[in-house]
Structures are given as structure tokens and as C-alpha cells.
mmCIF file of C-alpha atoms in Angstrom:
data_model
loop_
_atom_site.group_PDB
_atom_site.id
_atom_site.type_symbol
_atom_site.label_atom_id
_atom_site.label_comp_id
_atom_site.label_asym_id
_atom_site.label_seq_id
_atom_site.Cartn_x
_atom_site.Cartn_y
_atom_site.Cartn_z
ATOM 1 C CA UNK A 258 -29.711 34.421 -35.174
ATOM 2 C CA UNK A 259 -27.485 36.076 -37.828
ATOM 3 C CA UNK A 260 -25.353 32.960 -38.205
ATOM 4 C CA UNK A 261 -28.423 30.766 -38.742
ATOM 5 C CA UNK A 262 -29.704 33.073 -41.494
ATOM 6 C CA UNK A 263 -26.295 33.206 -43.202
ATOM 7 C CA UNK A 264 -25.970 29.427 -42.992
ATOM 8 C CA UNK A 265 -29.420 28.972 -44.551
ATOM 9 C CA UNK A 266 -28.587 31.358 -47.399
ATOM 10 C CA UNK A 267 -25.252 29.640 -47.977
ATOM 11 C CA UNK A 268 -27.075 26.339 -48.570
ATOM 12 C CA UNK A 269 -28.660 27.799 -51.712
ATOM 13 C CA UNK A 270 -25.704 29.695 -53.084
ATOM 14 C CA UNK A 271 -24.608 26.728 -55.171
ATOM 15 C CA UNK A 272 -27.962 25.194 -55.987
ATOM 16 C CA UNK A 273 -26.529 22.420 -58.140
ATOM 17 C CA UNK A 274 -24.170 21.066 -55.490
ATOM 18 C CA UNK A 275 -26.754 21.435 -52.741
ATOM 19 C CA UNK A 276 -29.400 19.761 -54.892
ATOM 20 C CA UNK A 277 -27.159 16.798 -55.682
ATOM 21 C CA UNK A 278 -26.197 16.385 -52.018
ATOM 22 C CA UNK A 279 -29.809 16.666 -50.839
ATOM 23 C CA UNK A 280 -30.921 14.165 -53.505
ATOM 24 C CA UNK A 281 -28.182 11.689 -52.531
ATOM 25 C CA UNK A 282 -29.181 11.915 -48.859
ATOM 26 C CA UNK A 283 -32.867 11.503 -49.705
ATOM 27 C CA UNK A 284 -32.284 8.519 -51.994
ATOM 28 C CA UNK A 285 -29.860 6.903 -49.562
ATOM 29 C CA UNK A 286 -32.328 7.213 -46.690
ATOM 30 C CA UNK A 287 -35.180 6.101 -48.919
ATOM 31 C CA UNK A 288 -33.312 2.890 -49.721
ATOM 32 C CA UNK A 289 -32.075 2.347 -46.176
ATOM 33 C CA UNK A 290 -35.370 2.968 -44.391
ATOM 34 C CA UNK A 291 -37.376 0.988 -46.940
ATOM 35 C CA UNK A 292 -34.942 -1.917 -46.469
ATOM 36 C CA UNK A 293 -35.492 -1.660 -42.706
ATOM 37 C CA UNK A 294 -39.258 -1.673 -43.224
ATOM 38 C CA UNK A 295 -39.018 -4.640 -45.604
ATOM 39 C CA UNK A 296 -36.905 -6.693 -43.169
ATOM 40 C CA UNK A 297 -39.164 -5.719 -40.253
ATOM 41 C CA UNK A 298 -42.278 -6.619 -42.260
ATOM 42 C CA UNK A 299 -40.761 -9.946 -43.314
ATOM 43 C CA UNK A 300 -39.908 -10.886 -39.729
ATOM 44 C CA UNK A 301 -43.301 -9.757 -38.409
ATOM 45 C CA UNK A 302 -45.088 -11.723 -41.149
ATOM 46 C CA UNK A 303 -43.108 -14.865 -40.257
ATOM 47 C CA UNK A 304 -43.926 -14.520 -36.553
ATOM 48 C CA UNK A 305 -47.585 -13.677 -37.191
ATOM 49 C CA UNK A 306 -48.016 -16.575 -39.602
ATOM 50 C CA UNK A 307 -46.509 -19.037 -37.132
ATOM 51 C CA UNK A 308 -48.724 -17.753 -34.328
ATOM 52 C CA UNK A 309 -51.960 -17.874 -36.307
ATOM 53 C CA UNK A 310 -51.363 -21.253 -37.917
ATOM 54 C CA UNK A 311 -50.556 -23.289 -34.803
ATOM 55 C CA UNK A 312 -48.382 -21.783 -32.083
ATOM 56 C CA UNK A 313 -50.734 -19.086 -30.672
ATOM 57 C CA UNK A 314 -49.561 -16.647 -27.987
ATOM 58 C CA UNK A 315 -49.223 -19.064 -25.068
ATOM 59 C CA UNK A 316 -49.735 -22.749 -24.277
ATOM 60 C CA UNK A 317 -50.298 -25.067 -21.335
ATOM 61 C CA UNK A 318 -48.884 -28.627 -21.207
ATOM 62 C CA UNK A 319 -48.293 -31.208 -18.603
ATOM 63 C CA UNK A 320 -44.698 -30.813 -17.457
ATOM 64 C CA UNK A 321 -42.428 -32.839 -19.689
ATOM 65 C CA UNK A 322 -44.808 -33.148 -22.635
ATOM 66 C CA UNK A 323 -43.121 -30.410 -24.641
ATOM 67 C CA UNK A 324 -39.908 -32.458 -24.486
ATOM 68 C CA UNK A 325 -41.132 -36.044 -24.921
ATOM 69 C CA UNK A 326 -44.466 -35.551 -26.769
ATOM 70 C CA UNK A 327 -45.566 -38.706 -24.984
ATOM 71 C CA UNK A 328 -49.188 -39.711 -25.656
ATOM 72 C CA UNK A 329 -49.739 -40.511 -21.981
ATOM 73 C CA UNK A 330 -48.653 -37.032 -20.806
ATOM 74 C CA UNK A 331 -52.126 -35.539 -21.151
ATOM 75 C CA UNK A 332 -53.338 -32.663 -18.944
ATOM 76 C CA UNK A 333 -54.983 -34.139 -15.840
ATOM 77 C CA UNK A 334 -58.515 -33.019 -14.934
ATOM 78 C CA UNK A 335 -58.588 -30.859 -18.055
ATOM 79 C CA UNK A 336 -62.315 -30.189 -17.824
ATOM 80 C CA UNK A 337 -61.914 -28.561 -14.401
ATOM 81 C CA UNK A 338 -59.044 -26.443 -15.729
ATOM 82 C CA UNK A 339 -61.060 -25.408 -18.786
ATOM 83 C CA UNK A 340 -63.972 -24.356 -16.545
ATOM 84 C CA UNK A 341 -61.613 -22.076 -14.586
ATOM 85 C CA UNK A 342 -60.186 -20.585 -17.755
ATOM 86 C CA UNK A 343 -63.596 -20.078 -19.365
ATOM 87 C CA UNK A 344 -64.751 -18.082 -16.348
ATOM 88 C CA UNK A 345 -62.166 -15.397 -17.156
ATOM 89 C CA UNK A 346 -63.014 -12.830 -19.857
ATOM 90 C CA UNK A 347 -59.490 -12.961 -21.320
ATOM 91 C CA UNK A 348 -58.474 -16.575 -20.790
ATOM 92 C CA UNK A 349 -61.738 -17.890 -22.235
ATOM 93 C CA UNK A 350 -60.129 -17.330 -25.654
ATOM 94 C CA UNK A 351 -58.486 -20.752 -25.575
ATOM 95 C CA UNK A 352 -58.374 -23.911 -27.626
ATOM 96 C CA UNK A 353 -57.934 -27.383 -26.050
ATOM 97 C CA UNK A 354 -55.977 -29.687 -28.334
ATOM 98 C CA UNK A 355 -54.966 -33.287 -28.705
ATOM 99 C CA UNK A 356 -51.401 -33.570 -30.065
ATOM 100 C CA UNK A 357 -50.264 -36.938 -31.446
ATOM 101 C CA UNK A 358 -47.270 -38.039 -33.512
ATOM 102 C CA UNK A 359 -48.355 -40.552 -36.111
ATOM 103 C CA UNK A 360 -48.266 -41.574 -39.746
ATOM 104 C CA UNK A 361 -50.453 -40.494 -42.633
ATOM 105 C CA UNK A 362 -50.761 -42.879 -45.588
ATOM 106 C CA UNK A 363 -52.494 -43.026 -48.948
ATOM 107 C CA UNK A 364 -52.351 -45.613 -51.693
ATOM 108 C CA UNK A 365 -49.363 -43.757 -53.122
ATOM 109 C CA UNK A 366 -47.103 -42.786 -50.206
ATOM 110 C CA UNK A 367 -46.798 -42.152 -46.463
ATOM 111 C CA UNK A 368 -45.540 -39.337 -44.254
ATOM 112 C CA UNK A 369 -44.816 -38.815 -40.558
ATOM 113 C CA UNK A 370 -47.298 -36.331 -39.112
ATOM 114 C CA UNK A 371 -48.038 -34.156 -36.140
ATOM 115 C CA UNK A 372 -51.789 -34.700 -35.756
ATOM 116 C CA UNK A 373 -53.565 -31.894 -33.929
ATOM 117 C CA UNK A 374 -57.082 -32.595 -32.647
ATOM 118 C CA UNK A 375 -59.096 -29.428 -32.201
ATOM 119 C CA UNK A 376 -62.536 -28.021 -31.542
ATOM 120 C CA UNK A 377 -62.935 -25.952 -34.740
ATOM 121 C CA UNK A 378 -65.195 -23.335 -33.131
ATOM 122 C CA UNK A 379 -62.728 -22.666 -30.294
ATOM 123 C CA UNK A 380 -59.657 -22.937 -32.518
ATOM 124 C CA UNK A 381 -61.007 -20.185 -34.811
ATOM 125 C CA UNK A 382 -60.740 -17.723 -31.926
ATOM 126 C CA UNK A 383 -57.095 -18.587 -31.280
ATOM 127 C CA UNK A 384 -55.584 -19.264 -34.731
ATOM 128 C CA UNK A 385 -56.557 -18.569 -38.319
ATOM 129 C CA UNK A 386 -55.375 -21.469 -40.494
ATOM 130 C CA UNK A 387 -58.385 -20.791 -42.725
ATOM 131 C CA UNK A 388 -56.563 -17.716 -44.008
ATOM 132 C CA UNK A 389 -54.194 -20.051 -45.858
ATOM 133 C CA UNK A 390 -56.781 -22.371 -47.407
ATOM 134 C CA UNK A 391 -56.321 -23.207 -51.088
ATOM 135 C CA UNK A 392 -59.470 -25.271 -51.379
ATOM 136 C CA UNK A 393 -62.083 -27.036 -49.294
ATOM 137 C CA UNK A 394 -63.521 -25.940 -45.970
ATOM 138 C CA UNK A 395 -62.731 -25.940 -42.264
ATOM 139 C CA UNK A 396 -64.758 -28.865 -40.869
ATOM 140 C CA UNK A 397 -68.042 -27.374 -42.092
ATOM 141 C CA UNK A 398 -69.824 -30.708 -42.600
ATOM 142 C CA UNK A 399 -71.100 -33.046 -39.890
ATOM 143 C CA UNK A 400 -69.421 -36.117 -41.347
ATOM 144 C CA UNK A 401 -67.086 -37.810 -38.846
ATOM 145 C CA UNK A 402 -63.340 -38.353 -39.395
ATOM 146 C CA UNK A 403 -62.587 -35.237 -41.447
ATOM 147 C CA UNK A 404 -59.018 -34.003 -41.885
ATOM 148 C CA UNK A 405 -57.386 -30.746 -43.041
ATOM 149 C CA UNK A 406 -53.900 -31.095 -44.530
ATOM 150 C CA UNK A 407 -51.199 -28.933 -46.145
ATOM 151 C CA UNK A 408 -50.568 -28.591 -49.867
ATOM 152 C CA UNK A 409 -47.129 -30.210 -49.590
ATOM 153 C CA UNK A 410 -48.616 -33.294 -47.894
ATOM 154 C CA UNK A 411 -51.416 -33.492 -50.459
ATOM 155 C CA UNK A 412 -48.826 -33.389 -53.214
ATOM 156 C CA UNK A 413 -46.663 -36.101 -51.643
ATOM 157 C CA UNK A 414 -49.576 -38.420 -50.911
ATOM 158 C CA UNK A 415 -51.205 -37.524 -54.252
ATOM 159 C CA UNK A 416 -54.565 -36.796 -52.674
ATOM 160 C CA UNK A 417 -57.158 -34.065 -53.119
ATOM 161 C CA UNK A 418 -60.433 -32.928 -51.592
ATOM 162 C CA UNK A 419 -62.633 -35.936 -50.646
ATOM 163 C CA UNK A 420 -59.664 -38.331 -50.880
ATOM 164 C CA UNK A 421 -59.052 -40.668 -47.953
ATOM 165 C CA UNK A 422 -55.941 -40.819 -45.771
ATOM 166 C CA UNK A 423 -55.264 -43.510 -43.178
ATOM 167 C CA UNK A 424 -53.935 -42.022 -39.948
ATOM 168 C CA UNK A 425 -52.023 -44.426 -37.670
ATOM 169 C CA UNK A 426 -50.782 -43.716 -34.143
ATOM 170 C CA UNK A 427 -50.143 -45.489 -30.843
ATOM 171 C CA UNK A 428 -53.226 -45.345 -28.624
ATOM 172 C CA UNK A 429 -53.452 -44.760 -24.847
ATOM 173 C CA UNK A 430 -53.109 -48.468 -24.138
ATOM 174 C CA UNK A 431 -50.083 -48.908 -26.448
ATOM 175 C CA UNK A 432 -52.312 -50.345 -29.180
ATOM 176 C CA UNK A 433 -51.956 -49.241 -32.785
ATOM 177 C CA UNK A 434 -54.977 -47.262 -33.993
ATOM 178 C CA UNK A 435 -55.626 -46.931 -37.730
ATOM 179 C CA UNK A 436 -58.449 -44.691 -38.937
ATOM 180 C CA UNK A 437 -59.458 -43.526 -42.407
ATOM 181 C CA UNK A 438 -60.017 -39.766 -42.636
ATOM 182 C CA UNK A 439 -61.506 -37.863 -45.547
ATOM 183 C CA UNK A 440 -59.705 -34.711 -46.749
ATOM 184 C CA UNK A 441 -62.046 -31.684 -46.478
ATOM 185 C CA UNK A 442 -59.550 -28.805 -46.666
ATOM 186 C CA UNK A 443 -56.057 -28.063 -48.000
ATOM 187 C CA UNK A 444 -53.965 -25.125 -46.786
ATOM 188 C CA UNK A 445 -50.734 -23.610 -48.074
ATOM 189 C CA UNK A 446 -48.491 -21.481 -45.827
ATOM 190 C CA UNK A 447 -45.044 -20.062 -46.580
ATOM 191 C CA UNK A 448 -43.459 -23.102 -44.865
ATOM 192 C CA UNK A 449 -43.515 -26.250 -47.016
ATOM 193 C CA UNK A 450 -42.211 -28.240 -44.031
ATOM 194 C CA UNK A 451 -45.197 -27.226 -41.894
ATOM 195 C CA UNK A 452 -47.572 -28.014 -44.748
ATOM 196 C CA UNK A 453 -46.073 -31.470 -45.113
ATOM 197 C CA UNK A 454 -45.861 -32.452 -41.446
ATOM 198 C CA UNK A 455 -48.975 -31.049 -39.716
ATOM 199 C CA UNK A 456 -52.615 -32.119 -40.082
ATOM 200 C CA UNK A 457 -55.756 -31.035 -38.248
ATOM 201 C CA UNK A 458 -58.655 -33.266 -37.192
ATOM 202 C CA UNK A 459 -61.512 -32.881 -34.745
ATOM 203 C CA UNK A 460 -60.568 -33.876 -31.202
ATOM 204 C CA UNK A 461 -63.932 -35.572 -30.735
ATOM 205 C CA UNK A 462 -63.054 -37.950 -33.599
ATOM 206 C CA UNK A 463 -59.831 -38.940 -31.822
ATOM 207 C CA UNK A 464 -61.744 -39.392 -28.582
ATOM 208 C CA UNK A 465 -64.260 -41.655 -30.278
ATOM 209 C CA UNK A 466 -61.557 -43.708 -31.992
ATOM 210 C CA UNK A 467 -59.490 -44.144 -28.817
ATOM 211 C CA UNK A 468 -62.428 -44.528 -26.441
ATOM 212 C CA UNK A 469 -61.097 -41.844 -24.086
ATOM 213 C CA UNK A 470 -61.308 -38.067 -23.639
ATOM 214 C CA UNK A 471 -58.014 -36.234 -23.105
ATOM 215 C CA UNK A 472 -56.043 -33.205 -24.229
ATOM 216 C CA UNK A 473 -52.321 -32.492 -24.339
ATOM 217 C CA UNK A 474 -52.324 -28.766 -24.908
ATOM 218 C CA UNK A 475 -54.347 -25.618 -24.348
ATOM 219 C CA UNK A 476 -53.481 -22.695 -26.662
ATOM 220 C CA UNK A 477 -54.323 -19.060 -25.920
ATOM 221 C CA UNK A 478 -54.695 -15.796 -27.790
ATOM 222 C CA UNK A 479 -55.578 -12.284 -26.714
ATOM 223 C CA UNK A 480 -55.198 -8.724 -27.887
ATOM 224 C CA UNK A 481 -51.487 -7.795 -28.136
ATOM 225 C CA UNK A 482 -50.664 -11.247 -26.833
ATOM 226 C CA UNK A 483 -47.993 -11.796 -29.487
ATOM 227 C CA UNK A 484 -46.165 -8.644 -28.386
ATOM 228 C CA UNK A 485 -46.559 -9.125 -24.617
ATOM 229 C CA UNK A 486 -47.367 -12.834 -24.108
ATOM 230 C CA UNK A 487 -46.077 -12.686 -20.544
ATOM 231 C CA UNK A 488 -49.287 -10.891 -19.524
ATOM 232 C CA UNK A 489 -51.272 -13.966 -20.583
ATOM 233 C CA UNK A 490 -49.009 -16.514 -18.873
ATOM 234 C CA UNK A 491 -49.005 -14.550 -15.612
ATOM 235 C CA UNK A 492 -52.793 -14.470 -15.639
ATOM 236 C CA UNK A 493 -53.013 -18.198 -16.488
ATOM 237 C CA UNK A 494 -50.728 -19.162 -13.620
ATOM 238 C CA UNK A 495 -52.660 -17.065 -11.108
ATOM 239 C CA UNK A 496 -55.963 -18.518 -12.350
ATOM 240 C CA UNK A 497 -55.252 -22.249 -12.452
ATOM 241 C CA UNK A 498 -52.375 -22.473 -9.888
ATOM 242 C CA UNK A 499 -51.344 -26.023 -10.874
ATOM 243 C CA UNK A 500 -47.796 -27.170 -10.115
ATOM 244 C CA UNK A 501 -47.889 -30.094 -12.545
ATOM 245 C CA UNK A 502 -48.508 -27.875 -15.574
ATOM 246 C CA UNK A 503 -46.050 -25.908 -17.661
ATOM 247 C CA UNK A 504 -47.287 -22.493 -18.869
ATOM 248 C CA UNK A 505 -45.159 -21.014 -21.661
ATOM 249 C CA UNK A 506 -45.221 -18.028 -23.976
ATOM 250 C CA UNK A 507 -44.597 -18.517 -27.692
ATOM 251 C CA UNK A 508 -41.139 -17.014 -27.163
ATOM 252 C CA UNK A 509 -40.307 -19.804 -24.709
ATOM 253 C CA UNK A 510 -41.789 -22.528 -26.912
ATOM 254 C CA UNK A 511 -40.042 -21.322 -30.075
ATOM 255 C CA UNK A 512 -37.008 -19.257 -28.991
ATOM 256 C CA UNK A 513 -35.618 -19.418 -32.520
ATOM 257 C CA UNK A 514 -38.694 -17.515 -33.720
ATOM 258 C CA UNK A 515 -38.170 -14.845 -31.047
ATOM 259 C CA UNK A 516 -34.545 -14.591 -32.164
ATOM 260 C CA UNK A 517 -35.635 -14.056 -35.758
ATOM 261 C CA UNK A 518 -37.948 -11.250 -34.689
ATOM 262 C CA UNK A 519 -35.255 -9.549 -32.620
ATOM 263 C CA UNK A 520 -32.434 -10.022 -35.146
ATOM 264 C CA UNK A 521 -34.467 -8.226 -37.814
ATOM 265 C CA UNK A 522 -34.096 -4.881 -36.016
ATOM 266 C CA UNK A 523 -30.368 -5.381 -35.522
ATOM 267 C CA UNK A 524 -29.823 -6.205 -39.185
ATOM 268 C CA UNK A 525 -31.881 -3.196 -40.253
ATOM 269 C CA UNK A 526 -29.869 -0.728 -38.202
ATOM 270 C CA UNK A 527 -26.581 -2.256 -39.422
ATOM 271 C CA UNK A 528 -27.692 -1.751 -43.037
ATOM 272 C CA UNK A 529 -28.812 1.826 -42.382
ATOM 273 C CA UNK A 530 -25.569 2.506 -40.498
ATOM 274 C CA UNK A 531 -23.536 1.412 -43.535
ATOM 275 C CA UNK A 532 -25.622 3.662 -45.813
ATOM 276 C CA UNK A 533 -25.221 6.658 -43.486
ATOM 277 C CA UNK A 534 -21.468 5.939 -43.247
ATOM 278 C CA UNK A 535 -21.235 6.186 -47.028
ATOM 279 C CA UNK A 536 -23.414 9.302 -47.087
ATOM 280 C CA UNK A 537 -21.169 10.836 -44.450
ATOM 281 C CA UNK A 538 -18.216 10.691 -46.849
ATOM 282 C CA UNK A 539 -20.346 12.325 -49.551
ATOM 283 C CA UNK A 540 -21.300 15.150 -47.177
ATOM 284 C CA UNK A 541 -17.664 15.503 -46.065
ATOM 285 C CA UNK A 542 -16.437 15.751 -49.660
ATOM 286 C CA UNK A 543 -19.095 18.285 -50.649
ATOM 287 C CA UNK A 544 -18.508 20.566 -47.662
ATOM 288 C CA UNK A 545 -14.716 20.364 -48.041
ATOM 289 C CA UNK A 546 -15.025 21.506 -51.666
ATOM 290 C CA UNK A 547 -17.303 24.330 -50.515
ATOM 291 C CA UNK A 548 -14.650 25.493 -48.030
ATOM 292 C CA UNK A 549 -11.996 25.552 -50.771
ATOM 293 C CA UNK A 550 -14.241 27.606 -53.034
ATOM 294 C CA UNK A 551 -15.157 30.035 -50.265
ATOM 295 C CA UNK A 552 -11.717 30.433 -48.706
ATOM 296 C CA UNK A 553 -11.485 34.107 -49.751
ATOM 297 C CA UNK A 554 -14.951 34.849 -48.396
ATOM 298 C CA UNK A 555 -14.218 33.134 -45.085
ATOM 299 C CA UNK A 556 -10.913 34.981 -44.828
ATOM 300 C CA UNK A 557 -12.669 38.324 -45.346
ATOM 301 C CA UNK A 558 -15.267 37.470 -42.677
ATOM 302 C CA UNK A 559 -12.577 36.619 -40.143
ATOM 303 C CA UNK A 560 -10.522 39.667 -41.150
ATOM 304 C CA UNK A 561 -13.407 42.013 -40.406
ATOM 305 C CA UNK A 562 -13.864 40.457 -36.968
ATOM 306 C CA UNK A 563 -16.206 37.468 -37.289
ATOM 307 C CA UNK A 564 -15.383 35.103 -34.444
ATOM 308 C CA UNK A 565 -13.852 31.762 -35.478
ATOM 309 C CA UNK A 566 -16.365 29.910 -33.312
ATOM 310 C CA UNK A 567 -19.157 31.517 -35.345
ATOM 311 C CA UNK A 568 -17.469 30.455 -38.586
ATOM 312 C CA UNK A 569 -17.269 26.943 -37.184
ATOM 313 C CA UNK A 570 -20.962 27.026 -36.213
ATOM 314 C CA UNK A 571 -21.917 28.397 -39.639
ATOM 315 C CA UNK A 572 -20.287 25.423 -41.446
ATOM 316 C CA UNK A 573 -21.876 22.908 -39.076
ATOM 317 C CA UNK A 574 -25.319 24.500 -39.458
ATOM 318 C CA UNK A 575 -25.039 24.459 -43.276
ATOM 319 C CA UNK A 576 -24.311 20.753 -43.130
ATOM 320 C CA UNK A 577 -27.184 20.102 -40.735
ATOM 321 C CA UNK A 578 -29.610 22.069 -42.941
ATOM 322 C CA UNK A 579 -28.591 20.107 -46.032
ATOM 323 C CA UNK A 580 -28.880 16.770 -44.203
ATOM 324 C CA UNK A 581 -32.232 17.571 -42.611
ATOM 325 C CA UNK A 582 -33.737 18.722 -45.916
ATOM 326 C CA UNK A 583 -32.573 15.489 -47.572
ATOM 327 C CA UNK A 584 -33.806 13.467 -44.593
ATOM 328 C CA UNK A 585 -37.224 15.169 -44.703
ATOM 329 C CA UNK A 586 -37.646 14.509 -48.429
ATOM 330 C CA UNK A 587 -36.469 10.899 -48.052
ATOM 331 C CA UNK A 588 -38.732 10.424 -45.024
ATOM 332 C CA UNK A 589 -41.830 11.636 -46.900
ATOM 333 C CA UNK A 590 -41.085 9.460 -49.943
ATOM 334 C CA UNK A 591 -40.363 6.339 -47.907
ATOM 335 C CA UNK A 592 -43.508 6.854 -45.812
ATOM 336 C CA UNK A 593 -45.586 6.903 -48.989
ATOM 337 C CA UNK A 594 -43.889 3.721 -50.266
ATOM 338 C CA UNK A 595 -44.220 1.877 -46.941
ATOM 339 C CA UNK A 596 -47.914 2.755 -46.670
ATOM 340 C CA UNK A 597 -48.614 1.688 -50.259
ATOM 341 C CA UNK A 598 -46.727 -1.624 -50.259
ATOM 342 C CA UNK A 599 -47.756 -2.266 -46.640
ATOM 343 C CA UNK A 600 -51.336 -2.380 -47.882
ATOM 344 C CA UNK A 601 -50.902 -3.950 -51.346
ATOM 345 C CA UNK A 602 -47.790 -6.063 -50.748
ATOM 346 C CA UNK A 603 -44.614 -6.375 -52.827
ATOM 347 C CA UNK A 604 -44.115 -9.707 -54.603
ATOM 348 C CA UNK A 605 -40.392 -10.375 -54.826
ATOM 349 C CA UNK A 606 -40.412 -14.064 -55.847
ATOM 350 C CA UNK A 607 -42.714 -16.550 -57.563
ATOM 351 C CA UNK A 608 -42.884 -18.825 -54.519
ATOM 352 C CA UNK A 609 -42.098 -18.817 -50.807
ATOM 353 C CA UNK A 610 -38.440 -19.210 -49.866
ATOM 354 C CA UNK A 611 -36.879 -20.472 -46.655
ATOM 355 C CA UNK A 612 -40.180 -20.441 -44.799
ATOM 356 C CA UNK A 613 -40.794 -16.769 -45.648
ATOM 357 C CA UNK A 614 -43.681 -15.518 -47.750
ATOM 358 C CA UNK A 615 -42.923 -14.386 -51.296
ATOM 359 C CA UNK A 616 -44.947 -11.221 -50.711
ATOM 360 C CA UNK A 617 -43.479 -8.465 -48.544
ATOM 361 C CA UNK A 618 -45.602 -6.124 -46.459
ATOM 362 C CA UNK A 619 -43.135 -3.435 -45.316
ATOM 363 C CA UNK A 620 -43.845 -2.039 -41.882
ATOM 364 C CA UNK A 621 -41.978 0.411 -39.674
ATOM 365 C CA UNK A 622 -43.540 1.870 -36.501
ATOM 366 C CA UNK A 623 -43.521 5.658 -36.235
ATOM 367 C CA UNK A 624 -41.388 5.497 -33.097
ATOM 368 C CA UNK A 625 -38.589 3.930 -35.157
ATOM 369 C CA UNK A 626 -38.192 7.228 -37.067
ATOM 370 C CA UNK A 627 -36.995 8.998 -33.890
ATOM 371 C CA UNK A 628 -33.638 7.150 -33.615
ATOM 372 C CA UNK A 629 -33.287 7.487 -37.403
ATOM 373 C CA UNK A 630 -33.568 11.263 -37.079
ATOM 374 C CA UNK A 631 -30.792 11.339 -34.489
ATOM 375 C CA UNK A 632 -28.619 9.019 -36.584
ATOM 376 C CA UNK A 633 -28.901 11.429 -39.550
ATOM 377 C CA UNK A 634 -28.222 14.412 -37.294
ATOM 378 C CA UNK A 635 -25.158 12.718 -35.801
ATOM 379 C CA UNK A 636 -23.885 11.817 -39.287
ATOM 380 C CA UNK A 637 -24.293 15.432 -40.383
ATOM 381 C CA UNK A 638 -22.440 16.855 -37.365
ATOM 382 C CA UNK A 639 -19.572 14.361 -37.587
ATOM 383 C CA UNK A 640 -19.215 14.951 -41.345
ATOM 384 C CA UNK A 641 -19.171 18.716 -40.798
ATOM 385 C CA UNK A 642 -16.331 18.686 -38.267
ATOM 386 C CA UNK A 643 -13.293 18.259 -40.620
ATOM 387 C CA UNK A 644 -14.348 21.006 -43.051
ATOM 388 C CA UNK A 645 -15.381 23.272 -40.162
ATOM 389 C CA UNK A 646 -11.995 22.836 -38.472
ATOM 390 C CA UNK A 647 -10.297 23.482 -41.805
ATOM 391 C CA UNK A 648 -12.265 26.698 -42.169
ATOM 392 C CA UNK A 649 -11.250 28.136 -38.784
ATOM 393 C CA UNK A 650 -7.592 27.215 -39.390
ATOM 394 C CA UNK A 651 -7.479 29.519 -42.444
ATOM 395 C CA UNK A 652 -5.097 32.474 -42.193
ATOM 396 C CA UNK A 653 -7.212 35.556 -43.024
ATOM 397 C CA UNK A 654 -4.251 37.370 -44.626
ATOM 398 C CA UNK A 655 -3.625 34.441 -46.989
ATOM 399 C CA UNK A 656 -7.298 33.537 -47.504
ATOM 400 C CA UNK A 657 -8.288 36.966 -48.806
ATOM 401 C CA UNK A 658 -5.723 36.591 -51.602
ATOM 402 C CA UNK A 659 -6.989 33.112 -52.549
ATOM 403 C CA UNK A 660 -8.226 33.112 -56.149
ATOM 404 C CA UNK A 661 -9.373 29.484 -56.468
#
């Protein structure tokens, strides 16, 4: 108990040095943790945007469709399957889709497209493309052959709301189908490539134009499905029990997206590790200088009988106190910043870059602060060891005559 009190008092003996060290630790952690939160928020935003624009949490296809995207690989007896799914309170949040590769053309240009036929009412429960609308509406009118396109496609084809686009694709009987669609909505996500290559139409319009009813995909969403999509796929498989169908989570469909989400945490900890490594040298330098200045005092303490192990513990505790105070101040400041910018966003560029939004929403779960605490504590202990060992190696007879 005495050593802890002495160590605490020693922290404040040189207020200037302690203040500078505490401030450097606080600022270093503020920058490191905020960077972690920014990277984590960026990765989460990318994943969330991809899930709510098209991918959803899980999907069903006929086996082989996800590889070939063949028009004829539609889900057999899809109405029976949908009836089974709709009878479940969780799986009823689904959206049957028609997925066709085709061509979109205007009087000015043309572009290869992934045409997704949807039931707008069911799709709203699974995805939220409306969140990214620039203008227009989401199939609000009753007019047939409506289409929703991305801003990049609208720019390339030089079309706007109420303009017409001719959609061409190979029909179920290998015949070419050409249909004029009227643009009713334009969306803009952080991915120009998605905006240029994906268009949404009503599936009933495709059925009418082809003369057949079919679907290629059933997308699913549920609470926490993005975090634990395996719960959905397990339930789907036990409900429909169809060998000819492939049930996949979003992580299986887009493994590169899952890699992005996982790599964000790794990158964050590497950055924080580098910052703590640098802070460790600052702590080491500060405590070493303190030992030099207090050599006479330490020599007197050991000369009057203070155990060397207690001297060692005293130096380590001083370092831990300094580091924990700096960490606490930095933690409070960074929590305030994360909460503020997590709600209001931080615009770091004029436009989206590399498929990432130009507005950051930093986010760091509370449980992530636990390993950070131990990282700071470990840094403090390791940084304290050299000066502590130097202190206990002092010769009391020589140290008491030290006049530095």
C-alpha cells in the first residue's frame, strides 16, 4: 500500500514532464483509436451498402446459376418454395427475383446490364435501394414497363426521369426480346460501377414480355442477418430441403466483401500497434530521465533498507499510472468524437472513391476497448522495465553522492 501511494505522489512531482507524457499518450491514443473507428466504420458502411442495395443477407439459386447466370436455370416450382418460406415468421422476409444479363440502349449510347426483376413491396423488406435515390420514385405508378437505373448509367445513356430505355435480352426460347422501359427513378450509391451496370424492373413486366413466370433468385434479410447469416441459411435449408438448390450467405456469394470487412480490424490494430510502439519509446525516455534525476533519492531509499523489488515495483507503478491517466483522457475524448461523427458523419472527399462513400461514420464497439486497454497496459509495463532495472542496479553508496 505504501509503495502505491509513493508511486502516485511521484507521478506529480514533476508536473511538466508528467503532463507532457500524459498528453502525448492521450493524443496518440486519440489518433490511433479514431483511425480504428474510421476504418471500421468505412468497412461496415461498404458492407451495409452492398447488402441493402442488392446482395441481402442470403440467397437461393438453382445449383449452377451463380456460376453461369444462364436464363434457363430458374428455380423449379418456385411458387411451392415461396409458400413454404412465407409460412415461417423469419423466412417470410424474402424477395423473389428475376436476374437477366442484357443490354440497355438509348438514342445516344448502350450499356451491358444486369437486369433485376423484383416485386417492389417484397423487395423493400429485404433491401433499401430507395435510400440512395437522387430523383424519381420506386415504382409508385401503375404504368407498366417502369425501370429504375443508376446515376452513372443515366449519365452514359444521357437519359433522365421519364426518358425511355430499350432493354434487350435473350428470352426463354432463345429469342431476342426488346422492350421499351420508362425511367421512373435514379439512384446513386458509392459504387459508380454498380450504378452503371445494374437496373431494376418489375418482375411481372418481364413475365408479361416473355410470356412465362419464373424466378432465378430469392433474397433474404432478417435481424442481425448480416452479422450471422449462417442462422438464416440453416433455417432455409431445414425448411425447403431441396437438393437442387444452392443456399448461400452473402459471405459465400461475395467472399471479397467478407475479406474487406475482416481486413479492416487487422489494419486497425496494426496502425494502433505502431502508434503504441512509438509511445513506448516516449515513455521509456521519460522514465529513464526521471531515474537519472532521482538517483540520489533512490540511493537513499535503498541505503535505509527499502527492498530493491519494491523500488522496481515503484517505477513500474509510476509508469502504469501515467499511461492509464493518458489512456483514460484519450479514451474519453475519442468516445466523444466517435459518437459525434458517428451520428453526423465526416466528409473527407467531394465524391466517392474506390467504391467507398465520401462520408465516414466512425464506429467502434465498446468491446473493442477491452483489448485496447490491455495493449496500453502491456506497453506501459514493457516500457517501464529498462528504467526499473536501471534503478535497482544503482549502488546506494555512489547514488547518494550523485549531484545530477
